[in-house]
Amino acid sequence: MKKKIILIIIAGILITFFIYRKNENHNIYLLSLGDGLATGMTAYNVEGYSYNDYIRDYLESEHILEKYVSGFAKTNQTIENLITCVENNYQLEETNIPIQQALSKAKIITIGIGLDELANTSLKTNIPTKEIEDYKKDMEHLIKIIRNFNDKKIYILGLYKAYNITDNELNSINDHLKSIADKYHAIYIDIQDLIENPQYFLLNNSYYLNYKGHKEISNRILRTINT
């Protein structure tokens, strides 16, 4: 009788352990970083559904979402501001989550930044070469810092043409983002072709995507999540 009880207890412990391990291995903490592209900013200057929201919905539908943190993505945020946010361990007021804690816990980090900053500059003047080179250096610095906290999946979104960004400038930036992704074992997501498809945009005078565009980005990211 005692042996039977002991076996039942051991079996219960093993079942509990395997359930815990299964949940631990599969639950995903999703962290979004970036500017208006990451927040789902629309042509009407209100935030809509972003590619991150579609990824969250998918993870929820698969019952593998642990947490979704999107507060560190802000429209018109510059790469320099985001780096400062990480280095100073900025804390979200609404949730009291410090960014370094979010970085260390995340299993998936998406980064879409640079579109607002460079597009806005291109409206005023030709983008100075120094600004593009600074952006490239800052992006590498950001990924290097993040890798100090996290060794999981990082998705780096490329840029597409916005306002007066030239083809040469865009290609130079995206080539560098690809090399950063390779160097730091991140995943580069090419979205340069989106601008060629008018169904992804609501207004011709805005570079912000509509929900179809964001859905397409989410599909490109989700196709790589289990690889």
Tab-separated table of C-alpha atoms in Angstrom:
chain	number	residue	atom	x	y	z
A	1	MET	CA	0.000	0.000	0.000
A	2	LYS	CA	2.814	2.359	0.936
A	3	LYS	CA	4.618	1.582	-2.318
A	4	LYS	CA	1.447	2.377	-4.265
A	5	ILE	CA	1.086	5.718	-2.495
A	6	ILE	CA	4.734	6.538	-3.134
A	7	LEU	CA	4.357	5.679	-6.839
A	8	ILE	CA	1.245	7.885	-7.080
A	9	ILE	CA	3.125	10.771	-5.440
A	10	ILE	CA	6.110	10.308	-7.758
A	11	ALA	CA	3.818	10.149	-10.786
A	12	GLY	CA	2.068	13.332	-9.638
A	13	ILE	CA	5.398	15.095	-9.228
A	14	LEU	CA	6.566	14.001	-12.685
A	15	ILE	CA	3.316	15.105	-14.345
A	16	THR	CA	3.515	18.499	-12.612
A	17	PHE	CA	7.152	18.837	-13.662
A	18	PHE	CA	6.466	18.027	-17.317
A	19	ILE	CA	3.474	20.393	-17.425
A	20	TYR	CA	5.653	23.131	-15.956
A	21	ARG	CA	8.439	22.429	-18.430
A	22	LYS	CA	6.010	22.432	-21.343
A	23	ASN	CA	4.549	25.794	-20.370
A	24	GLU	CA	7.968	27.221	-19.583
A	25	ASN	CA	9.331	26.240	-22.994
A	26	HIS	CA	6.402	27.386	-25.070
A	27	ASN	CA	4.974	30.521	-23.467
A	28	ILE	CA	6.217	33.597	-25.296
A	29	TYR	CA	6.951	37.040	-23.916
A	30	LEU	CA	6.594	39.466	-26.848
A	31	LEU	CA	8.327	42.856	-26.720
A	32	SER	CA	7.834	45.593	-29.311
A	33	LEU	CA	10.372	48.392	-29.812
A	34	GLY	CA	10.330	51.161	-32.381
A	35	ASP	CA	8.583	54.206	-33.807
A	36	GLY	CA	5.316	54.808	-35.673
A	37	LEU	CA	5.827	51.692	-37.768
A	38	ALA	CA	5.854	49.603	-34.586
A	39	THR	CA	2.861	51.375	-33.026
A	40	GLY	CA	0.631	51.010	-36.075
A	41	MET	CA	0.390	54.745	-36.686
A	42	THR	CA	-2.044	55.459	-39.510
A	43	ALA	CA	-2.424	58.088	-42.201
A	44	TYR	CA	-4.955	59.843	-39.935
A	45	ASN	CA	-2.406	60.258	-37.115
A	46	VAL	CA	-4.086	57.760	-34.825
A	47	GLU	CA	-2.593	54.431	-33.858
A	48	GLY	CA	-4.235	51.396	-35.394
A	49	TYR	CA	-3.482	47.679	-35.459
A	50	SER	CA	0.225	47.069	-35.897
A	51	TYR	CA	2.115	43.988	-37.031
A	52	ASN	CA	2.903	43.429	-33.358
A	53	ASP	CA	-0.796	43.261	-32.513
A	54	TYR	CA	-1.325	40.631	-35.206
A	55	ILE	CA	1.579	38.600	-33.816
A	56	ARG	CA	0.062	38.878	-30.333
A	57	ASP	CA	-3.303	37.686	-31.668
A	58	TYR	CA	-1.675	34.664	-33.264
A	59	LEU	CA	0.228	33.737	-30.092
A	60	GLU	CA	-2.973	34.111	-28.067
A	61	SER	CA	-4.884	31.899	-30.491
A	62	GLU	CA	-2.196	29.239	-30.052
A	63	HIS	CA	-2.349	29.688	-26.241
A	64	ILE	CA	1.369	30.399	-26.061
A	65	LEU	CA	1.409	34.108	-25.201
A	66	GLU	CA	2.838	34.872	-21.783
A	67	LYS	CA	2.919	38.667	-22.047
A	68	TYR	CA	2.832	41.411	-24.658
A	69	VAL	CA	4.678	44.671	-23.923
A	70	SER	CA	4.244	47.450	-26.487
A	71	GLY	CA	4.692	50.593	-24.393
A	72	PHE	CA	8.337	51.076	-25.334
A	73	ALA	CA	7.363	51.683	-28.970
A	74	LYS	CA	6.468	55.332	-29.575
A	75	THR	CA	5.595	57.274	-32.713
A	76	ASN	CA	8.467	59.560	-33.841
A	77	GLN	CA	10.859	57.914	-31.414
A	78	THR	CA	14.438	58.231	-32.618
A	79	ILE	CA	17.041	55.505	-32.402
A	80	GLU	CA	19.047	57.734	-30.056
A	81	ASN	CA	16.042	58.083	-27.745
A	82	LEU	CA	15.522	54.338	-27.672
A	83	ILE	CA	19.172	53.721	-26.787
A	84	THR	CA	18.905	56.228	-23.937
A	85	CYS	CA	15.749	54.482	-22.790
A	86	VAL	CA	17.598	51.143	-22.581
A	87	GLU	CA	20.753	52.542	-20.984
A	88	ASN	CA	18.781	54.440	-18.332
A	89	ASN	CA	16.422	51.487	-17.780
A	90	TYR	CA	13.301	53.532	-18.499
A	91	GLN	CA	10.209	52.255	-16.695
A	92	LEU	CA	6.686	52.292	-18.079
A	93	GLU	CA	4.420	54.321	-15.803
A	94	GLU	CA	1.279	52.321	-16.538
A	95	THR	CA	2.819	48.915	-15.776
A	96	ASN	CA	6.007	49.725	-13.799
A	97	ILE	CA	7.965	47.454	-16.144
A	98	PRO	CA	11.619	48.554	-16.591
A	99	ILE	CA	12.854	48.086	-20.130
A	100	GLN	CA	15.871	46.026	-19.104
A	101	GLN	CA	13.583	43.596	-17.320
A	102	ALA	CA	11.379	43.346	-20.407
A	103	LEU	CA	14.443	42.760	-22.587
A	104	SER	CA	15.739	39.972	-20.353
A	105	LYS	CA	12.369	38.177	-20.241
A	106	ALA	CA	11.365	38.497	-23.890
A	107	LYS	CA	11.477	35.449	-26.152
A	108	ILE	CA	10.594	37.562	-29.171
A	109	ILE	CA	11.718	41.170	-29.685
A	110	THR	CA	10.619	43.137	-32.741
A	111	ILE	CA	12.424	46.337	-33.683
A	112	GLY	CA	11.021	48.711	-36.286
A	113	ILE	CA	12.655	52.102	-36.043
A	114	GLY	CA	14.139	54.746	-38.336
A	115	LEU	CA	11.236	55.314	-40.708
A	116	ASP	CA	9.818	58.327	-38.830
A	117	GLU	CA	13.190	59.885	-38.126
A	118	LEU	CA	14.625	59.667	-41.627
A	119	ALA	CA	11.370	60.450	-43.433
A	120	ASN	CA	10.840	63.601	-41.374
A	121	THR	CA	14.397	64.755	-42.051
A	122	SER	CA	13.944	64.168	-45.783
A	123	LEU	CA	11.040	66.629	-45.826
A	124	LYS	CA	13.259	69.465	-44.629
A	125	THR	CA	16.397	68.761	-46.614
A	126	ASN	CA	18.388	66.038	-48.275
A	127	ILE	CA	19.283	63.597	-45.528
A	128	PRO	CA	22.859	64.385	-44.453
A	129	THR	CA	25.261	61.506	-44.954
A	130	LYS	CA	26.297	61.872	-41.327
A	131	GLU	CA	22.726	61.285	-40.133
A	132	ILE	CA	22.499	58.054	-42.097
A	133	GLU	CA	25.878	56.875	-40.842
A	134	ASP	CA	24.911	57.798	-37.262
A	135	TYR	CA	21.698	55.818	-37.654
A	136	LYS	CA	23.657	52.774	-38.815
A	137	LYS	CA	26.100	53.013	-35.902
A	138	ASP	CA	23.309	53.586	-33.413
A	139	MET	CA	21.353	50.571	-34.688
A	140	GLU	CA	24.360	48.329	-34.169
A	141	HIS	CA	24.915	49.850	-30.732
A	142	LEU	CA	21.273	49.173	-29.834
A	143	ILE	CA	21.392	45.518	-30.906
A	144	LYS	CA	24.689	45.031	-29.085
A	145	ILE	CA	23.168	46.409	-25.879
A	146	ILE	CA	20.065	44.247	-26.244
A	147	ARG	CA	22.218	41.160	-26.686
A	148	ASN	CA	23.679	41.881	-23.241
A	149	PHE	CA	20.223	41.147	-21.825
A	150	ASN	CA	18.764	38.688	-24.281
A	151	ASP	CA	19.905	35.736	-26.403
A	152	LYS	CA	16.483	34.893	-27.879
A	153	LYS	CA	14.899	35.928	-31.182
A	154	ILE	CA	15.314	39.536	-32.301
A	155	TYR	CA	13.539	40.698	-35.445
A	156	ILE	CA	14.989	43.759	-37.173
A	157	LEU	CA	12.658	45.333	-39.710
A	158	GLY	CA	14.170	46.963	-42.737
A	159	LEU	CA	12.877	50.272	-44.067
A	160	TYR	CA	10.919	51.171	-47.169
A	161	LYS	CA	10.853	54.428	-49.142
A	162	ALA	CA	9.180	57.299	-47.364
A	163	TYR	CA	8.948	60.890	-48.573
A	164	ASN	CA	12.296	61.910	-50.065
A	165	ILE	CA	14.517	59.027	-49.005
A	166	THR	CA	16.459	57.997	-52.105
A	167	ASP	CA	16.942	54.462	-53.400
A	168	ASN	CA	20.666	54.629	-52.688
A	169	GLU	CA	20.090	55.775	-49.120
A	170	LEU	CA	17.501	53.084	-48.538
A	171	ASN	CA	19.665	50.302	-49.978
A	172	SER	CA	22.646	51.438	-47.931
A	173	ILE	CA	20.588	51.399	-44.726
A	174	ASN	CA	18.947	48.046	-45.371
A	175	ASP	CA	22.215	46.395	-46.363
A	176	HIS	CA	23.663	47.532	-43.061
A	177	LEU	CA	20.647	46.267	-41.107
A	178	LYS	CA	21.096	42.873	-42.768
A	179	SER	CA	24.755	42.783	-41.750
A	180	ILE	CA	23.857	43.719	-38.161
A	181	ALA	CA	21.293	40.928	-38.073
A	182	ASP	CA	23.896	38.429	-39.292
A	183	LYS	CA	26.520	39.646	-36.844
A	184	TYR	CA	24.261	39.462	-33.779
A	185	HIS	CA	22.285	36.365	-34.789
A	186	ALA	CA	19.084	38.321	-35.286
A	187	ILE	CA	16.502	37.962	-38.053
A	188	TYR	CA	16.183	40.628	-40.729
A	189	ILE	CA	12.703	41.170	-42.164
A	190	ASP	CA	12.723	42.752	-45.621
A	191	ILE	CA	9.721	45.062	-46.167
A	192	GLN	CA	11.226	47.251	-48.891
A	193	ASP	CA	8.787	45.942	-51.488
A	194	LEU	CA	5.671	47.013	-49.548
A	195	ILE	CA	5.814	50.531	-50.957
A	196	GLU	CA	5.231	49.091	-54.444
A	197	ASN	CA	1.807	47.736	-53.503
A	198	PRO	CA	-0.888	50.466	-53.210
A	199	GLN	CA	-3.267	48.114	-51.381
A	200	TYR	CA	-1.056	48.451	-48.291
A	201	PHE	CA	-1.569	52.208	-48.006
A	202	LEU	CA	-4.641	54.313	-47.321
A	203	LEU	CA	-3.462	57.735	-48.545
A	204	ASN	CA	-0.867	58.618	-51.178
A	205	ASN	CA	0.602	61.439	-49.088
A	206	SER	CA	1.311	59.261	-46.039
A	207	TYR	CA	3.955	56.560	-45.735
A	208	TYR	CA	2.103	54.801	-42.928
A	209	LEU	CA	0.735	51.364	-43.733
A	210	ASN	CA	-2.880	50.275	-43.444
A	211	TYR	CA	-3.944	47.099	-41.640
A	212	LYS	CA	-3.225	44.990	-44.737
A	213	GLY	CA	0.376	46.174	-44.747
A	214	HIS	CA	0.806	45.399	-41.060
A	215	LYS	CA	-0.814	42.014	-41.540
A	216	GLU	CA	1.689	41.242	-44.292
A	217	ILE	CA	4.614	42.185	-42.015
A	218	SER	CA	3.236	39.968	-39.249
A	219	ASN	CA	2.959	37.086	-41.721
A	220	ARG	CA	6.609	37.499	-42.700
A	221	ILE	CA	7.677	37.423	-39.060
A	222	LEU	CA	5.410	34.531	-38.093
A	223	ARG	CA	6.753	32.393	-40.922
A	224	THR	CA	10.165	32.452	-39.213
A	225	ILE	CA	9.144	32.061	-35.564
A	226	ASN	CA	9.319	28.279	-35.514
A	227	THR	CA	12.422	27.966	-37.674
